[in-house]
Coordinates of C-alpha atoms in Angstrom, one line a residue:
X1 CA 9.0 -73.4 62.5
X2 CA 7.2 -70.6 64.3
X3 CA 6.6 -68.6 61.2
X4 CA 5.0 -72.3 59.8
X5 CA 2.6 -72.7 62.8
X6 CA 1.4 -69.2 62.8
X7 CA 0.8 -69.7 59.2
X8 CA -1.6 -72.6 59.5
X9 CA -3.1 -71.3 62.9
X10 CA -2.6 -67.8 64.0
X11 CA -4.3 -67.8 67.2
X12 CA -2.0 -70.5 68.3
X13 CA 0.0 -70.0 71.4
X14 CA 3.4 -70.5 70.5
X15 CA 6.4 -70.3 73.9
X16 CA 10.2 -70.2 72.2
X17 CA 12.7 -70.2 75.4
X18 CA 16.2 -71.7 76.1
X19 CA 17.0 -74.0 79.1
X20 CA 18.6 -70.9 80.9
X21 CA 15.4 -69.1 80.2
X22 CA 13.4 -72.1 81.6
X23 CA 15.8 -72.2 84.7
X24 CA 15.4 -68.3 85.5
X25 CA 11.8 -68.1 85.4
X26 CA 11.7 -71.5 88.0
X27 CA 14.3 -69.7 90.1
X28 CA 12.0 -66.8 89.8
X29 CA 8.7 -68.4 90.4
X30 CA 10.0 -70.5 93.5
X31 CA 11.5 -67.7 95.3
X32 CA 8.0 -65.5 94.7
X33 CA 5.9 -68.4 95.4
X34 CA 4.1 -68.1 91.7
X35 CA 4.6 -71.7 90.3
X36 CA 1.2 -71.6 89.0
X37 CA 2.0 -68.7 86.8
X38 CA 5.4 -70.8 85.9
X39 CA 3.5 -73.4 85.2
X40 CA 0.7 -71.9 82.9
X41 CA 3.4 -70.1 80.5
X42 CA 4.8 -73.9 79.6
X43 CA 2.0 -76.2 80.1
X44 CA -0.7 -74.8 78.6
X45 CA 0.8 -73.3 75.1
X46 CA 0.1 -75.2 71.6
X47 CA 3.9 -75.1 71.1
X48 CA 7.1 -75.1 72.9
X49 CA 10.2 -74.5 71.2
X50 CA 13.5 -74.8 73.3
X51 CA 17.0 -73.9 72.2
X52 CA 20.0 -75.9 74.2
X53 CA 18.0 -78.3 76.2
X54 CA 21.5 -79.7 77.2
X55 CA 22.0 -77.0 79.3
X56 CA 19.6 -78.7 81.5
X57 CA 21.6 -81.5 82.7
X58 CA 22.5 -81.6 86.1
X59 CA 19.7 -79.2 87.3
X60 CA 17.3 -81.4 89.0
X61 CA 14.5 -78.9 89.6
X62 CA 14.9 -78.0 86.0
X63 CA 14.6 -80.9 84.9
X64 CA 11.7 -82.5 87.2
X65 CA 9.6 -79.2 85.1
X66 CA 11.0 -80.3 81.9
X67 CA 9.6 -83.6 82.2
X68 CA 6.5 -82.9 84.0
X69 CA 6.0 -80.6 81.2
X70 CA 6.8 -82.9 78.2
X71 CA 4.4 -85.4 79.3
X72 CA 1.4 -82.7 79.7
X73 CA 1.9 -81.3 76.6
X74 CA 2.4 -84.4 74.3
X75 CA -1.2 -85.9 76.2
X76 CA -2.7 -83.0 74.7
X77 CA -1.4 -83.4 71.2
X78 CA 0.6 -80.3 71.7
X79 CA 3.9 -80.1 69.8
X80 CA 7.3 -79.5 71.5
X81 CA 10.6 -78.6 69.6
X82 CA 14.6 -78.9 70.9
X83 CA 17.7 -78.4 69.8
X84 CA 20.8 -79.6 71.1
X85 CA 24.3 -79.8 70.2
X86 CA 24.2 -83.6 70.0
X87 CA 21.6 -86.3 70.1
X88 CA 19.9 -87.2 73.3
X89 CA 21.5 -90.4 73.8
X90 CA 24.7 -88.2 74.2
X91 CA 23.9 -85.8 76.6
X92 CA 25.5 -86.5 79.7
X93 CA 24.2 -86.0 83.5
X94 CA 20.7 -85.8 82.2
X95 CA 17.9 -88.1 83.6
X96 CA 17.0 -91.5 81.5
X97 CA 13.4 -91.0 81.3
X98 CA 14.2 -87.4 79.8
X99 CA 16.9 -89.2 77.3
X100 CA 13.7 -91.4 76.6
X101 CA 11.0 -89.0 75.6
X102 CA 13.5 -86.7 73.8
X103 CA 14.3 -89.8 71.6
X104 CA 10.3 -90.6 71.2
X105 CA 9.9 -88.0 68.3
X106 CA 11.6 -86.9 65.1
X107 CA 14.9 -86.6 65.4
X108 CA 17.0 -84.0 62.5
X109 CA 20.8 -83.8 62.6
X110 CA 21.0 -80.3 60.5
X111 CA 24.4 -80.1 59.3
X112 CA 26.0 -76.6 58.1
X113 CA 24.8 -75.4 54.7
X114 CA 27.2 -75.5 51.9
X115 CA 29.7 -73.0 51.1
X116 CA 28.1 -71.2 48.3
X117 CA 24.6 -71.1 50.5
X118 CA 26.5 -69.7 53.4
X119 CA 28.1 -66.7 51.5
X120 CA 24.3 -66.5 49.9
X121 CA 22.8 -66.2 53.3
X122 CA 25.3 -63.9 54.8
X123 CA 24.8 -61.3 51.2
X124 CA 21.0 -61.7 52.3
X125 CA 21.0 -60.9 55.8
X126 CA 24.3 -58.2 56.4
X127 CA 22.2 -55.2 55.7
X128 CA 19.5 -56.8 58.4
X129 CA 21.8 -58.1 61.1
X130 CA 23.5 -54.6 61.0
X131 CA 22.3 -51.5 63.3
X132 CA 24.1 -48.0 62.9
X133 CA 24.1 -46.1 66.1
X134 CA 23.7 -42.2 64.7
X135 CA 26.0 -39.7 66.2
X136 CA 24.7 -37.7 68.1
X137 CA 23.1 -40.3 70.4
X138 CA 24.3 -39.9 74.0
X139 CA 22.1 -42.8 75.6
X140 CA 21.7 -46.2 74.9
X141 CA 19.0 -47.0 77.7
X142 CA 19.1 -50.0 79.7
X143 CA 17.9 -53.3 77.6
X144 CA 17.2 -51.0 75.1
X145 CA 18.5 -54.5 72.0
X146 CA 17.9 -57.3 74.5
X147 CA 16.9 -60.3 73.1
X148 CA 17.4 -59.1 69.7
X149 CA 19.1 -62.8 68.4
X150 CA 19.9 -61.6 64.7
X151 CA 21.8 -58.9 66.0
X152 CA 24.9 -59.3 64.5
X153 CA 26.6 -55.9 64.6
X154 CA 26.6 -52.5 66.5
X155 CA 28.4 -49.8 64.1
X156 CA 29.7 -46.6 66.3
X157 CA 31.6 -44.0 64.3
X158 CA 34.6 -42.5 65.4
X159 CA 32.7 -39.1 66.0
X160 CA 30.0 -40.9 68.3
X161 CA 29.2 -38.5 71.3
X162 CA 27.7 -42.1 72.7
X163 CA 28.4 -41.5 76.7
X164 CA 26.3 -44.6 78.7
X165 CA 25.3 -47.8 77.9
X166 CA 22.7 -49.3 80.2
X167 CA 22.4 -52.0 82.0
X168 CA 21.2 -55.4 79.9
X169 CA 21.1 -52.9 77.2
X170 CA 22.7 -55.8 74.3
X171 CA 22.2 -58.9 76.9
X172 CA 21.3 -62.0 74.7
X173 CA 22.3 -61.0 71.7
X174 CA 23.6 -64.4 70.7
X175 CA 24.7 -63.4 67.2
X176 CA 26.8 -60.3 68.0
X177 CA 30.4 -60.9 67.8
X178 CA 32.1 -57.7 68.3
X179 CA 31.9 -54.4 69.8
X180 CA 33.8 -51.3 70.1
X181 CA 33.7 -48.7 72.9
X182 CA 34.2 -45.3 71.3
X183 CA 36.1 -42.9 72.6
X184 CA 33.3 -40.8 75.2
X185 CA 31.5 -44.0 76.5
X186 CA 31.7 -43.2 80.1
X187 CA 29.3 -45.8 81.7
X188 CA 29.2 -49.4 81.1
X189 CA 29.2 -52.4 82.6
X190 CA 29.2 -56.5 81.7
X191 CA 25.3 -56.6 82.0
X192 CA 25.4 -55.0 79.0
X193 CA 26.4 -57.8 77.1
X194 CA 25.5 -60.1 79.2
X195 CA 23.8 -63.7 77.1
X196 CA 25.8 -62.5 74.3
X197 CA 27.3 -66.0 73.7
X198 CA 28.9 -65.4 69.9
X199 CA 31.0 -62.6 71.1
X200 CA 34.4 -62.9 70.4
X201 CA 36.4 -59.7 70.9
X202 CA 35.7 -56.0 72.9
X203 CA 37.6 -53.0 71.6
X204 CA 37.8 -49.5 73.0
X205 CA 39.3 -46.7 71.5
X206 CA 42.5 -45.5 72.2
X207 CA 41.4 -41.8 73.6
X208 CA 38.7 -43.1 75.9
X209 CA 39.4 -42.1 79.9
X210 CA 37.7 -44.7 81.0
X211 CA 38.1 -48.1 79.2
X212 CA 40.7 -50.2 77.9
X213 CA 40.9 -53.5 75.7
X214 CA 43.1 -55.9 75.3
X215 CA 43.5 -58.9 73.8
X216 CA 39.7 -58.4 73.1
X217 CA 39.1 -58.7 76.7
X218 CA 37.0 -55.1 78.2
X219 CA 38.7 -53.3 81.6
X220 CA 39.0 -50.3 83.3
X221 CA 41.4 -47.7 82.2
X222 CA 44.4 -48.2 85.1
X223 CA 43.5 -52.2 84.3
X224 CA 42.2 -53.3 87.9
X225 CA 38.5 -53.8 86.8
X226 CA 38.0 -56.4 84.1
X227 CA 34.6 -55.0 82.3
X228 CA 33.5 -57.9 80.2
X229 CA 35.2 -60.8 78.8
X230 CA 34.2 -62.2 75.2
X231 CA 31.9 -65.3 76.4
X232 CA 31.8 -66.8 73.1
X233 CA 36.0 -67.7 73.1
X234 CA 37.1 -70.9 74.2
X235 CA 39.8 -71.8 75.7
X236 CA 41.3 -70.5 79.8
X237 CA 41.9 -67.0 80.4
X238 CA 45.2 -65.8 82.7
X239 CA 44.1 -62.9 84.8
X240 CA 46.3 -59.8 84.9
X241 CA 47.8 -59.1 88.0
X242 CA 46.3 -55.8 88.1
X243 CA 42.9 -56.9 88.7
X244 CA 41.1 -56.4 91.5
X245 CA 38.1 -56.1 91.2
X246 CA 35.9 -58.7 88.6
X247 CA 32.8 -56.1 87.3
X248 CA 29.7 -57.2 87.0
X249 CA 28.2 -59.8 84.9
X250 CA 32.0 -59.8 83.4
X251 CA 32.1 -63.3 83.0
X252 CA 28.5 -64.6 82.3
X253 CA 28.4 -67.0 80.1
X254 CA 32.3 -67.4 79.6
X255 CA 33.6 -70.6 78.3
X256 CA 36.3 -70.7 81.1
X257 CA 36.7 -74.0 83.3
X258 CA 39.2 -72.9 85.9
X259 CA 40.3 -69.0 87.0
X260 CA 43.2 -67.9 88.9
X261 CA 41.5 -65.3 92.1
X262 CA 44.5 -64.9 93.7
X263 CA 44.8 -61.0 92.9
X264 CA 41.6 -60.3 93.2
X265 CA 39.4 -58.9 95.8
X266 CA 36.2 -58.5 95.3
X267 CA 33.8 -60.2 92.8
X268 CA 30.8 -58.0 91.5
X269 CA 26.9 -59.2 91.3
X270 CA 26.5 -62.2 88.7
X271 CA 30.6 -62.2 88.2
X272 CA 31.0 -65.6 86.5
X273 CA 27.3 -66.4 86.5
X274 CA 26.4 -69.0 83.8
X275 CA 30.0 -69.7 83.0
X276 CA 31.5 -73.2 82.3
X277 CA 33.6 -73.1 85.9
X278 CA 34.6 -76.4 86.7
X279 CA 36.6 -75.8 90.1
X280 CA 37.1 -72.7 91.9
X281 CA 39.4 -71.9 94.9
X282 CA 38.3 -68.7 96.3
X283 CA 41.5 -67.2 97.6
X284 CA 42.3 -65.5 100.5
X285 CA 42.0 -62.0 99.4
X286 CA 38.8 -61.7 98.1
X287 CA 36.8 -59.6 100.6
X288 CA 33.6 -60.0 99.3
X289 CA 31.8 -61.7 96.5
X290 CA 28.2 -60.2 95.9
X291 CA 25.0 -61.9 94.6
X292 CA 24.8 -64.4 92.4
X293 CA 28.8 -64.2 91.8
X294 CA 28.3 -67.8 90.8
X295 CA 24.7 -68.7 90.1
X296 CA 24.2 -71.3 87.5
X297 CA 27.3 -72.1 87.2
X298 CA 26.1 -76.2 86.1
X299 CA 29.3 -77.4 85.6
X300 CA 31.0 -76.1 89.2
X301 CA 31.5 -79.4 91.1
X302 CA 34.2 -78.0 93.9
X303 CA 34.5 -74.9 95.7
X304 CA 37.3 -73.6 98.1
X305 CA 36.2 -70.9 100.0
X306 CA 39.0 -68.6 101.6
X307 CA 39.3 -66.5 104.5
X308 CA 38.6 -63.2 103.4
X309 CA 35.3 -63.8 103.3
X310 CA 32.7 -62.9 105.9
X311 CA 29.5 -64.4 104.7
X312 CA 28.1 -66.1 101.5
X313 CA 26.5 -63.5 99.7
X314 CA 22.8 -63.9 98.5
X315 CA 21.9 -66.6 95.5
X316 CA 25.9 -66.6 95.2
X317 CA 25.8 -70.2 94.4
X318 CA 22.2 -71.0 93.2
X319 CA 21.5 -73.3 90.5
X320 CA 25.1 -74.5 90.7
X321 CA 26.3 -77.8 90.3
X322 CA 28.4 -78.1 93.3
X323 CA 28.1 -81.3 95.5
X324 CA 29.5 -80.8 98.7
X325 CA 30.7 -77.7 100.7
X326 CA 33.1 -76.8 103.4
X327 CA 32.5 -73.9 105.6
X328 CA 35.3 -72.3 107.2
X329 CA 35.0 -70.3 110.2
X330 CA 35.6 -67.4 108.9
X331 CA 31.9 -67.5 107.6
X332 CA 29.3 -65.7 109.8
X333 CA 26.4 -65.3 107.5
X334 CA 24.9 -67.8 104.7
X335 CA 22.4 -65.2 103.6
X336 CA 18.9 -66.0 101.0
X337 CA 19.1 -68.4 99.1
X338 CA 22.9 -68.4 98.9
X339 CA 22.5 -72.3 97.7
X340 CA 19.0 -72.7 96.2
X341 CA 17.8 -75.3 93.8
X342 CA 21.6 -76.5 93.6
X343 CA 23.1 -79.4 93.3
X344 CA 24.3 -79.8 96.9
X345 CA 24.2 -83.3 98.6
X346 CA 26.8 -82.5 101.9
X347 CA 27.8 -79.6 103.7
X348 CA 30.4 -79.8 106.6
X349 CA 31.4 -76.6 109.2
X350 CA 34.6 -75.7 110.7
X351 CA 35.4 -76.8 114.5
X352 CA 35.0 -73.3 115.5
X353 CA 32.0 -72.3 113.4
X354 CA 31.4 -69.0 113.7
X355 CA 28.2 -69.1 111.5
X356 CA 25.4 -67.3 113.0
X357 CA 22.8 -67.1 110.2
X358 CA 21.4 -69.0 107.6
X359 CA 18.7 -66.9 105.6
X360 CA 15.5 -67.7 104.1
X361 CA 15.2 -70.1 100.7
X362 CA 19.4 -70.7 101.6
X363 CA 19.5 -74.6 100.9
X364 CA 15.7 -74.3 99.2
X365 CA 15.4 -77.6 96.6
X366 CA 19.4 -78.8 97.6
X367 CA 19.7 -82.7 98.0
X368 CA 21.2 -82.9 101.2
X369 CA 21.1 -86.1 103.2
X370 CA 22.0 -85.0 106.9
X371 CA 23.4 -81.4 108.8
X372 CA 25.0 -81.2 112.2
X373 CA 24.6 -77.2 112.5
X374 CA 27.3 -75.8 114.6
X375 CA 26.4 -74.6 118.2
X376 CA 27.1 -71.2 117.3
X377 CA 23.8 -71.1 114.8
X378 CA 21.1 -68.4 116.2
X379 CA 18.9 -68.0 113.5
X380 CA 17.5 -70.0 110.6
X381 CA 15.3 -68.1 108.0
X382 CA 12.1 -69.1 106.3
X383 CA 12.4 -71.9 103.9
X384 CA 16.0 -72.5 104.1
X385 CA 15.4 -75.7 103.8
X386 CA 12.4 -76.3 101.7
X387 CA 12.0 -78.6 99.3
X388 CA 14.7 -80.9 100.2
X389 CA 13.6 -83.7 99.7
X390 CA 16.6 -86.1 100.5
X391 CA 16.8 -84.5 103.9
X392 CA 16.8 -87.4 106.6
X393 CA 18.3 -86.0 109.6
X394 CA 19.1 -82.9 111.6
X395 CA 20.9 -81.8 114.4
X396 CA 22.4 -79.3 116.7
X397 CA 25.6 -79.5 118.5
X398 CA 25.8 -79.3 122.6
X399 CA 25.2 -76.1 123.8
X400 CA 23.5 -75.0 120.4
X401 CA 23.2 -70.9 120.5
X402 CA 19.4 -71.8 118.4
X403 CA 17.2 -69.0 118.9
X404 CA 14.9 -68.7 115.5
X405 CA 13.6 -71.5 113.1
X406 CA 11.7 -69.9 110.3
X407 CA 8.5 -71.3 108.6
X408 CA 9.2 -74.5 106.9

């Protein structure tokens, strides 16, 4: 399509994005205060192509731009592309005016080619899709591939003196489906691979001091890190019991519902960020949970929080789905924007509140009605309640501890 519109105008301005894309750079331009620039990438293009619109159900903000967007461009005769993995009608949690203009246009259902086209198209494209790493490489710099969607293959020889692979360095590859540490990889992390939503399987080899896989699933040699887990397999995943520690980005994107914490104690920066959580009990030895642990996780309608915990780490549940919250008293600290643009409608506080802090942009765009904040509340940060616009009422228990309200 975009080779098409170039073709017959090739000064056209042509934006091709996903829904996550769409939702990060909101996320982005609310917490920087640059809408405008969010706003003049989408609005004022000649054609927007975007891949998984469904993923937008159940993010209000998200969608409120979606639609605010669709109408501006199609006044303007501008043309707007989506793809889906059904029709509109069928997308659940997704607004009825949106289900409306989707429906207004063409609508394809492009079924798989044939099975002599498919083995045609794969003959066409291996020797494309494929990238050889040479040998004596030591460095693959951070997002050195990202973004690169036909990706479909990294090929590492046994005799790779490959030693680090950045950070984001394969992250939305969506057509790679494998990869194999070799044998001196000594730094890597989940970023990595991060996006990668076709991947099915990790390997490492067997001489490598640092990593291990098994049943295609990345950790730490002595098994108490898990690395990165294959996002595009379906189906629950038992944790070992040796893990303690969940690495960074290792389950972004993973097409996991529930997960078993019990073991674990301490949840690295966008953990299970973008994964298909449904529920999550957050047990009582995790210590600590860093940023974005959980962030757009749309699906994730009830948390549990534990009492390891101390404080609710920065953006650790942004863009989530979750619709009400209980904080134990345990919690001291709900730090920046621990709960922003989320799906949040109640939040309730333990008797004995501890909670001292709420930080800046922490319930920014949530749909709560009402808050009692406990009396043991001292500060409230900028924004932290921005953009709510559901909020009707709130209050302070006797003998409230209040000493700093923020702008807005």
């Amino acid at each position: 399509i975009i080779e098409k519109l170039k073709a017959n105008n090739p000064d056209s301005k042509i934006v091709f994005t996903t829904s996550e894309d769409i939702t990060n750079d909101l996320t982005f331009a609310i917490q920087t205060k640059t809408t405008h620039d969010f706003h003049n990438k989408y609005r004022s293009c000649d054609a927007l192509l975007i891949d998984d619109i469904q993923m937008i159900a159940g993010r209000n903000l998200t969608e409120e731009e979606i639609f605010h967007t669709f109408d501006t461009l199609t006044k303007a005769g501008k043309q707007i592309v989506l793809t889906s993995d059904k029709p509109p009608s069928a997308i659940p949690k997704i607004e009825d005016r949106l289900k409306t203009r989707f429906e207004s246009g063409l609508l394809c259902d492009i079924q798989p080619p044939d099975f002599e086209t498919r083995i045609a198209i794969i003959r066409r494209k291996a020797d494309l899709l494929n990238i050889t790493i040479p040998d004596e490489v030591t460095r693959i710099e951070n997002e050195a591939f990202v973004d690169n969607v036909r990706l479909s293959a990294v090929i590492l020889s046994s005799s790779s003196a490959l030693e680090y692979i950045g950070d984001g360095a394969f992250s939305n590859c969506a057509g790679l489906r494998n990869f194999n540490v070799t044998s001196r990889v000594k730094y890597l992390n989940g970023s990595a691979f991060s996006g990668d939503t076709s991947i099915i399987s990790f390997g490492a080899a067997e001489d490598n001091g640092y990593f291990i896989a098994e049943d295609g699933v990345l950790f730490s040699k002595n098994k108490d890190t898990i690395v990165a887990y294959p996002a595009g397999r379906k189906g629950e995943y038992d944790l070992p019991d040796t893990v303690k520690t969940i690495g960074q980005h290792a389950f972004a994107y993973a097409k996991i519902t529930e997960v078993d914490l019990s073991s674990v104690e301490k949840i690295e920066r966008y953990g299970f960020s973008h994964s298909w959580l449904e529920e999550l009990v957050i047990s009582d030895c995790v210590k600590e949970a860093e940023k974005g642990a959980f962030a757009f996780t749309g699906y994730l309608k009830k948390v549990v929080i534990g009492k390891g915990l101390t404080e609710i780490a920065a953006s650790l549940f942004s863009s989530s789905g979750i619709r009400s919250i209980y904080i134990p008293a345990n919690i001291v600290a709900i730090n920046d924007g621990a709960f922003f643009i989320s799906a949040l409608e109640e939040i309730s506080f333990a008797p004995d509140s501890a909670l001292e802090t709420i930080g800046g942009n922490g319930f920014y765009g949530t749909y709560l009605g009402e808050i009692t904040f406990p009396k043991s509340l001292k500060h409230i940060g900028g924004e932290a309640f921005r953009a709510c616009i559901f909020l009707k009422k709130v209050s302070f228990e006797a003998n409230s501890l209040i000493r700093d309200i923020g702008d807005y």
